[in-house]
Tab-separated table of C-alpha atoms (C1' of nucleotides) and ligand atoms in Angstrom:
chain	number	residue	atom	x	y	z
B	28	MET	CA	17.904	17.017	-6.310
B	29	ARG	CA	16.950	17.300	-9.945
B	30	GLY	CA	13.283	18.038	-10.298
B	31	LEU	CA	11.770	16.992	-7.045
B	32	ARG	CA	9.311	19.222	-5.300
B	33	LEU	CA	10.121	20.117	-1.761
B	34	THR	CA	6.765	19.950	-0.085
B	35	ARG	CA	6.490	20.579	3.594
B	36	PRO	CA	6.228	16.934	4.631
B	37	ARG	CA	9.119	16.048	2.370
B	38	ARG	CA	11.285	18.853	3.653
B	39	LEU	CA	10.572	17.995	7.280
B	40	ILE	CA	11.396	14.357	6.652
B	41	LEU	CA	14.701	15.279	5.077
B	42	GLU	CA	15.516	17.621	7.955
B	43	ALA	CA	14.630	14.990	10.518
B	44	VAL	CA	17.145	12.577	9.049
B	45	ARG	CA	19.822	15.225	8.679
B	46	ASP	CA	19.340	16.591	12.174
B	47	THR	CA	20.330	13.386	13.899
B	48	ASP	CA	23.319	11.113	13.784
B	49	VAL	CA	21.557	7.975	14.926
B	50	HIS	CA	20.964	6.500	11.467
B	51	PRO	CA	17.252	6.477	12.182
B	52	THR	CA	14.584	3.996	11.229
B	53	ALA	CA	11.432	5.123	9.470
B	54	ALA	CA	9.541	4.916	12.759
B	55	PHE	CA	12.020	7.274	14.404
B	56	VAL	CA	11.681	9.792	11.600
B	57	TYR	CA	7.917	9.483	11.828
B	58	ARG	CA	7.957	10.346	15.531
B	59	ARG	CA	10.186	13.339	14.916
B	60	VAL	CA	8.237	14.740	11.984
B	61	ARG	CA	4.988	14.390	13.888
B	62	ARG	CA	6.161	16.974	16.392
B	63	ARG	CA	5.961	19.612	13.684
B	64	LEU	CA	3.365	18.067	11.422
B	65	PRO	CA	1.058	16.013	13.620
B	66	ARG	CA	-1.117	14.753	10.811
B	67	VAL	CA	1.670	13.288	8.714
B	68	SER	CA	1.144	9.687	7.719
B	69	LEU	CA	3.616	6.889	8.270
B	70	ALA	CA	3.198	5.959	4.620
B	71	THR	CA	4.281	9.445	3.643
B	72	VAL	CA	7.405	9.027	5.698
B	73	TYR	CA	8.316	5.711	4.102
B	74	ARG	CA	7.461	6.964	0.637
B	75	ASN	CA	9.598	10.064	0.922
B	76	LEU	CA	12.494	8.365	2.604
B	77	ARG	CA	12.641	6.106	-0.413
B	78	VAL	CA	12.266	8.996	-2.822
B	79	LEU	CA	14.994	10.989	-1.126
B	80	ALA	CA	17.285	7.979	-1.062
B	81	ALA	CA	16.656	7.376	-4.759
B	82	GLU	CA	17.653	10.976	-5.426
B	83	GLY	CA	20.863	10.403	-3.531
B	84	VAL	CA	20.008	13.044	-0.960
B	85	LEU	CA	19.876	10.399	1.728
B	86	ALA	CA	21.481	6.997	2.019
B	87	GLU	CA	19.532	3.873	2.769
B	88	ARG	CA	21.095	0.981	4.616
B	89	ALA	CA	19.942	-2.363	5.916
B	90	ASP	CA	21.362	-3.931	9.016
B	91	ALA	CA	20.363	-6.867	11.166
B	92	GLY	CA	17.528	-4.834	12.606
B	93	GLY	CA	15.945	-3.613	9.404
B	94	LEU	CA	15.926	-0.458	7.329
B	95	ARG	CA	17.791	2.647	8.353
B	96	PHE	CA	18.491	6.001	6.776
B	97	ASP	CA	21.569	8.155	6.820
B	98	GLY	CA	21.676	11.908	6.384
B	99	ASN	CA	25.306	11.627	5.375
B	100	ALA	CA	25.167	10.672	1.717
B	101	GLU	CA	28.928	10.772	1.220
B	102	PRO	CA	30.778	7.446	1.068
B	103	HIS	CA	31.722	6.261	4.524
B	104	ASP	CA	31.763	3.153	6.663
B	105	HIS	CA	30.142	2.346	9.996
B	106	PHE	CA	31.087	1.094	13.392
B	107	THR	CA	28.308	-0.494	15.454
B	108	CYS	CA	28.781	-0.656	19.206
B	109	ILE	CA	27.577	-3.937	20.627
B	110	GLY	CA	27.223	-2.278	24.033
B	111	CYS	CA	24.908	0.642	23.333
B	112	GLY	CA	23.895	-0.135	19.768
B	113	ARG	CA	24.967	3.231	18.422
B	114	ILE	CA	26.215	3.408	14.878
B	115	HIS	CA	29.144	5.727	14.246
B	116	ASP	CA	30.421	7.001	10.939
B	117	VAL	CA	34.015	6.111	10.181
B	118	PRO	CA	36.135	7.163	7.213
B	119	VAL	CA	36.207	4.755	4.312
B	120	ARG	CA	39.445	2.928	3.776
B	121	ARG	CA	41.646	2.970	0.684
B	122	GLY	CA	38.848	2.202	-1.719
B	123	ARG	CA	40.463	1.743	-5.118
B	124	ALA	CA	43.212	-0.625	-4.125
B	125	VAL	CA	40.919	-2.987	-2.270
B	126	ARG	CA	38.503	-3.275	-5.156
B	127	ALA	CA	41.230	-3.693	-7.732
B	128	ARG	CA	42.806	-6.515	-5.794
B	129	LEU	CA	39.559	-8.445	-5.488
B	130	ALA	CA	38.787	-7.884	-9.157
B	131	ALA	CA	42.190	-9.285	-10.114
B	132	GLN	CA	41.693	-12.333	-7.920
B	133	THR	CA	38.173	-13.197	-9.008
B	134	GLY	CA	37.333	-11.670	-12.366
B	135	PHE	CA	34.432	-9.785	-10.821
B	136	GLU	CA	33.811	-6.190	-11.765
B	137	VAL	CA	33.859	-4.588	-8.342
B	138	LEU	CA	31.912	-1.360	-8.390
B	139	ASN	CA	31.464	-0.702	-4.737
B	140	HIS	CA	32.259	-1.963	-1.297
B	141	ARG	CA	31.350	-1.246	2.244
B	142	THR	CA	32.829	-2.287	5.556
B	143	GLU	CA	30.997	-2.673	8.826
B	144	TYR	CA	32.917	-2.737	12.090
B	145	PHE	CA	31.695	-4.099	15.389
B	146	GLY	CA	32.976	-3.575	18.887
B	147	ARG	CA	32.632	-1.250	21.850
B	148	CYS	CA	32.672	2.497	21.692
B	149	GLY	CA	34.620	4.762	24.053
B	150	ASP	CA	31.676	5.287	26.394
B	151	CYS	CA	30.954	1.598	26.738
B	152	ARG	CA	34.602	0.726	27.293
B	153	ARG	CA	34.872	3.275	30.077
B	154	GLN	CA	31.767	1.917	31.793
B	155	GLY	CA	33.823	-1.238	31.922
B	156	GLY	CA	32.622	-4.754	32.431
B	157	ARG	CA	31.774	-7.184	29.731
B	158	PRO	CA	29.712	-6.073	26.778
B	159	SER	CA	26.341	-5.651	28.445
B	160	PRO	CA	23.728	-5.449	25.738
B	161	LYS	CA	22.030	-2.512	27.408
B	162	GLY	CA	20.880	0.357	25.296
B	163	GLN	CA	20.281	-1.302	21.986
B	164	ARG	CA	17.464	1.099	21.423
B	165	ARG	CA	16.111	0.618	17.981
B	166	SER	CA	15.486	4.379	17.438
G	19	MET	CA	28.205	-28.077	18.994
G	20	ARG	CA	28.219	-28.389	22.728
G	21	GLY	CA	25.133	-30.220	23.930
G	22	LEU	CA	22.695	-29.863	21.106
G	23	ARG	CA	20.619	-32.775	20.011
G	24	LEU	CA	20.696	-33.632	16.374
G	25	THR	CA	17.113	-34.571	15.663
G	26	ARG	CA	16.096	-35.452	12.150
G	27	PRO	CA	14.506	-32.096	11.329
G	28	ARG	CA	17.488	-30.285	12.758
G	29	ARG	CA	19.971	-32.415	10.874
G	30	LEU	CA	18.124	-31.964	7.596
G	31	ILE	CA	17.980	-28.217	8.092
G	32	LEU	CA	21.708	-28.076	8.722
G	33	GLU	CA	22.401	-30.215	5.668
G	34	ALA	CA	20.157	-28.088	3.494
G	35	VAL	CA	22.144	-24.973	4.332
G	36	ARG	CA	25.476	-26.704	3.915
G	37	ASP	CA	24.539	-28.336	0.634
G	38	THR	CA	24.067	-25.068	-1.211
G	39	ASP	CA	26.184	-22.012	-1.809
G	40	VAL	CA	23.334	-19.593	-2.357
G	41	HIS	CA	23.249	-18.199	1.193
G	42	PRO	CA	19.648	-19.287	1.470
G	43	THR	CA	16.705	-17.634	3.145
G	44	ALA	CA	14.578	-19.533	5.644
G	45	ALA	CA	11.938	-20.044	2.951
G	46	PHE	CA	14.486	-21.659	0.644
G	47	VAL	CA	15.636	-24.024	3.376
G	48	TYR	CA	12.024	-24.845	4.139
G	49	ARG	CA	11.352	-25.848	0.536
G	50	ARG	CA	14.453	-28.017	0.466
G	51	VAL	CA	13.822	-29.762	3.746
G	52	ARG	CA	10.244	-30.499	2.773
G	53	ARG	CA	11.436	-32.762	-0.020
G	54	ARG	CA	12.719	-35.198	2.574
G	55	LEU	CA	10.455	-34.357	5.482
G	56	PRO	CA	7.173	-33.179	4.002
G	57	ARG	CA	5.509	-32.473	7.329
G	58	VAL	CA	8.183	-30.140	8.676
G	59	SER	CA	6.900	-26.792	9.850
G	60	LEU	CA	8.209	-23.427	8.750
G	61	ALA	CA	8.469	-22.452	12.400
G	62	THR	CA	10.744	-25.426	12.988
G	63	VAL	CA	12.986	-24.230	10.211
G	64	TYR	CA	13.260	-20.729	11.619
G	65	ARG	CA	13.737	-21.994	15.139
G	66	ASN	CA	16.529	-24.354	14.222
G	67	LEU	CA	18.278	-21.978	11.900
G	68	ARG	CA	18.536	-19.617	14.828
G	69	VAL	CA	19.649	-22.374	17.162
G	70	LEU	CA	22.310	-23.567	14.772
G	71	ALA	CA	23.521	-20.026	14.199
G	72	ALA	CA	23.717	-19.440	17.956
G	73	GLU	CA	25.858	-22.563	18.234
G	74	GLY	CA	28.173	-21.206	15.582
G	75	VAL	CA	27.503	-24.121	13.260
G	76	LEU	CA	25.920	-21.762	10.753
G	77	ALA	CA	26.318	-18.056	10.156
G	78	GLU	CA	23.422	-15.678	10.037
G	79	ARG	CA	23.550	-12.558	7.936
G	80	ALA	CA	21.186	-9.747	7.072
G	81	ASP	CA	21.274	-7.968	3.776
G	82	ALA	CA	18.940	-5.541	2.073
G	83	GLY	CA	16.566	-8.398	1.302
G	84	GLY	CA	16.269	-9.845	4.779
G	85	LEU	CA	17.636	-12.760	6.706
G	86	ARG	CA	20.002	-15.271	5.134
G	87	PHE	CA	22.045	-18.192	6.367
G	88	ASP	CA	25.498	-19.378	5.458
G	89	GLY	CA	26.798	-22.922	5.744
G	90	ASN	CA	30.322	-21.560	5.781
G	91	ALA	CA	30.856	-20.522	9.372
G	92	GLU	CA	34.487	-19.527	8.856
G	93	PRO	CA	35.282	-15.819	8.614
G	94	HIS	CA	34.899	-14.580	5.075
G	95	ASP	CA	33.487	-11.683	3.095
G	96	HIS	CA	30.896	-11.530	0.339
G	97	PHE	CA	30.510	-10.208	-3.149
G	98	THR	CA	26.955	-9.565	-4.339
G	99	CYS	CA	26.363	-9.436	-8.083
G	100	ILE	CA	23.937	-6.692	-9.031
G	101	GLY	CA	23.216	-8.548	-12.258
G	102	CYS	CA	22.098	-11.959	-11.094
G	103	GLY	CA	21.866	-11.356	-7.351
G	104	ARG	CA	24.173	-14.222	-6.465
G	105	ILE	CA	26.304	-13.886	-3.365
G	106	HIS	CA	29.840	-15.238	-3.617
G	107	ASP	CA	32.253	-15.940	-0.797
G	108	VAL	CA	35.498	-14.024	-0.979
G	109	PRO	CA	38.531	-14.322	1.281
G	110	VAL	CA	38.673	-11.890	4.154
G	111	ARG	CA	41.296	-9.200	3.913
G	112	ARG	CA	44.142	-8.655	6.354
G	113	GLY	CA	41.945	-8.477	9.385
G	114	ARG	CA	44.187	-7.442	12.252
G	115	ALA	CA	45.780	-4.422	10.642
G	116	VAL	CA	42.498	-2.886	9.538
G	117	ARG	CA	40.955	-3.197	12.962
G	118	ALA	CA	44.035	-1.931	14.732
G	119	ARG	CA	44.169	1.161	12.578
G	120	LEU	CA	40.547	2.068	13.210
G	121	ALA	CA	40.963	1.444	16.918
G	122	ALA	CA	43.947	3.777	17.011
G	123	GLN	CA	42.042	6.489	15.164
G	124	THR	CA	38.833	6.344	17.168
G	125	GLY	CA	39.375	4.769	20.554
G	126	PHE	CA	36.836	2.097	19.754
G	127	GLU	CA	37.523	-1.488	20.681
G	128	VAL	CA	37.135	-3.124	17.295
G	129	LEU	CA	36.274	-6.774	17.719
G	130	ASN	CA	35.091	-7.670	14.295
G	131	HIS	CA	34.566	-6.359	10.826
G	132	ARG	CA	32.992	-7.429	7.609
G	133	THR	CA	33.206	-6.134	4.076
G	134	GLU	CA	30.540	-6.422	1.411
G	135	TYR	CA	31.443	-5.951	-2.224
G	136	PHE	CA	29.054	-5.138	-5.047
G	137	GLY	CA	29.488	-5.429	-8.774
G	138	ARG	CA	29.050	-7.867	-11.625
G	139	CYS	CA	30.208	-11.447	-11.630
G	140	GLY	CA	32.038	-13.140	-14.483
G	141	ASP	CA	28.887	-14.601	-15.980
G	142	CYS	CA	27.050	-11.304	-16.004
G	143	ARG	CA	30.017	-9.452	-17.468
G	144	ARG	CA	30.246	-11.951	-20.313
G	145	GLN	CA	26.546	-11.631	-21.097
G	146	GLY	CA	27.495	-8.022	-21.671
G	147	GLY	CA	25.212	-5.049	-21.677
G	148	ARG	CA	24.427	-2.869	-18.761
G	149	PRO	CA	23.611	-4.441	-15.427
G	150	SER	CA	20.213	-5.881	-16.197
G	151	PRO	CA	18.549	-6.704	-12.902
G	152	LYS	CA	17.409	-10.061	-14.157
G	153	GLY	CA	17.750	-13.061	-11.931
G	154	GLN	CA	17.618	-11.472	-8.514
G	155	ARG	CA	15.862	-14.550	-7.308
G	156	ARG	CA	15.353	-14.344	-3.607
G	157	SER	CA	16.027	-18.073	-3.060
A	12	DG	C1'	-12.382	28.598	-13.410
A	13	DC	C1'	-10.584	24.208	-15.304
A	14	DA	C1'	-7.790	20.296	-16.648
A	15	DC	C1'	-3.497	18.145	-15.436
A	16	DT	C1'	-0.032	16.213	-12.437
A	17	DG	C1'	2.162	14.966	-8.399
A	18	DT	C1'	1.511	14.483	-3.336
A	19	DT	C1'	-0.762	13.337	0.831
A	20	DG	C1'	-3.250	10.892	4.727
A	21	DA	C1'	-5.777	7.040	5.868
A	22	DT	C1'	-6.153	2.512	5.765
A	23	DA	C1'	-5.861	-2.128	3.868
A	24	DA	C1'	-2.841	-5.681	2.318
A	25	DT	C1'	1.246	-8.197	2.185
A	26	DG	C1'	5.220	-10.704	3.763
A	27	DA	C1'	8.558	-12.139	6.987
A	28	DT	C1'	9.399	-13.509	11.470
A	29	DT	C1'	8.059	-14.839	16.155
A	30	DA	C1'	4.970	-16.621	19.794
A	31	DC	C1'	1.986	-20.072	21.517
A	32	DT	C1'	0.509	-24.695	22.555
A	33	DA	C1'	-0.872	-29.448	22.595
A	34	DA	C1'	1.176	-33.579	20.981
A	35	DA	C1'	5.228	-36.333	19.905
A	36	DA	C1'	9.923	-37.629	20.481
A	37	DA	C1'	14.136	-38.256	23.035
A	38	DC	C1'	16.308	-39.130	27.475
A	39	DG	C1'	17.591	-41.143	31.857
A	40	DT	C1'	16.243	-44.462	35.319
A	41	DC	C1'	14.667	-48.390	36.716
I	20	DG	C1'	10.819	-51.574	27.772
I	21	DA	C1'	7.473	-49.001	30.966
I	22	DC	C1'	7.712	-44.394	33.306
I	23	DG	C1'	8.302	-39.627	34.543
I	24	DT	C1'	10.816	-35.674	32.827
I	25	DT	C1'	12.625	-32.534	29.367
I	26	DT	C1'	13.094	-31.037	24.645
I	27	DT	C1'	11.387	-30.571	20.249
I	28	DT	C1'	7.955	-30.478	16.943
I	29	DA	C1'	3.802	-29.228	13.815
I	30	DG	C1'	0.299	-26.292	13.284
I	31	DT	C1'	-1.410	-22.081	13.730
I	32	DA	C1'	-2.148	-17.444	15.473
I	33	DA	C1'	-0.039	-13.129	16.367
I	34	DT	C1'	3.137	-9.452	15.580
I	35	DC	C1'	5.757	-6.276	13.081
I	36	DA	C1'	7.707	-3.724	9.210
I	37	DT	C1'	6.918	-2.345	4.832
I	38	DT	C1'	4.186	-1.579	0.644
I	39	DA	C1'	-0.028	-0.850	-2.052
I	40	DT	C1'	-4.295	1.429	-2.854
I	41	DC	C1'	-7.054	5.324	-3.468
I	42	DA	C1'	-9.940	9.344	-2.794
I	43	DA	C1'	-9.033	13.976	-1.542
I	44	DC	C1'	-5.851	17.841	-2.010
I	45	DA	C1'	-2.446	21.247	-3.875
I	46	DG	C1'	0.234	23.445	-7.168
I	47	DT	C1'	0.825	24.880	-12.248
I	48	DG	C1'	-0.289	26.721	-16.503
I	49	DC	C1'	-3.935	28.064	-19.549
R	214	MN	MN1	26.517	7.024	8.383
R	215	MN	MN1	29.310	-16.964	2.689
R	216	ZN	ZN1	28.649	1.960	23.034
R	217	ZN	ZN1	25.979	-12.151	-11.832
DNA sequence: GCACTGTTGATAATGATTACTAAAAACGTC
DNA sequence: GACGTTTTTAGTAATCATTATCAACAGTGC
């Protein structure tokens, strides 16, 4: 957070992302911020989400459905439920070893890696049946 | 490939994806196919890329820069070079064990997973210096 | 107050993808 | 190989997400 002013719109945008665990889209954040700051502009939301991500205060991630933001800026992986579409945080696996192995095999300098899991969450398993693509709200 | 006609546009689109290792975008495939079928429509390219991906003949993947297609439909992971932007195939790691562990920890039914690596490829390391975001062609 | 700088809201512009539709191609049947 | 039916295509319009532009505004220091 080195030298970045915390204006009201900016602060509310940051709070909106941190106050949810849905890994929201810009549109979702926009809707939330508008409750408290009705005149905020969608461009302001996009602009500040990018600024905050560049500062490392937020994380930015792209999935099949577009841009999303993550209030948890610590390294972690994600599990996406194909039933309800929710994205859960999961602990990152043994990082070093995995990267070192790939580097040895390929000659690449491996600086980072990220794993995405897919399947059905506890709720969706309990509700039984085959993976019904219900939910899938885009948030 | 159950019941899917192989028309000329469709065949050329499939070949275009298979004949490159750049994990092309739809626009890239469009440019390639046009060399042999100048009147092909961009919509036809998109439509058939999706059809072929649904059939499992191609793989579809989304990264930070949008939609890409992969002629290699077998399970594998990817390494993205932050220097030149190229995406390399890498072998998938011990799949079963990783999924089983996460399932045990969380209660999720883990059906699939995918790891993305980031770093600098051999070429870019040799050309030394800090990761200069040259290349980065969107293909 | 006044210049300076960074931020905002409003809106236009861009770019990627999808939807629509009339015409053409492929198919199955005779 | 003509014929009715189904699928696919080319061309284009429409949609959607994101980015760019810019005049007005707000904070800061003098
Ligand atoms: Mn997360
Ligand atoms: Mn690949
Ligand atoms: Zn679920
Ligand atoms: Zn490289």
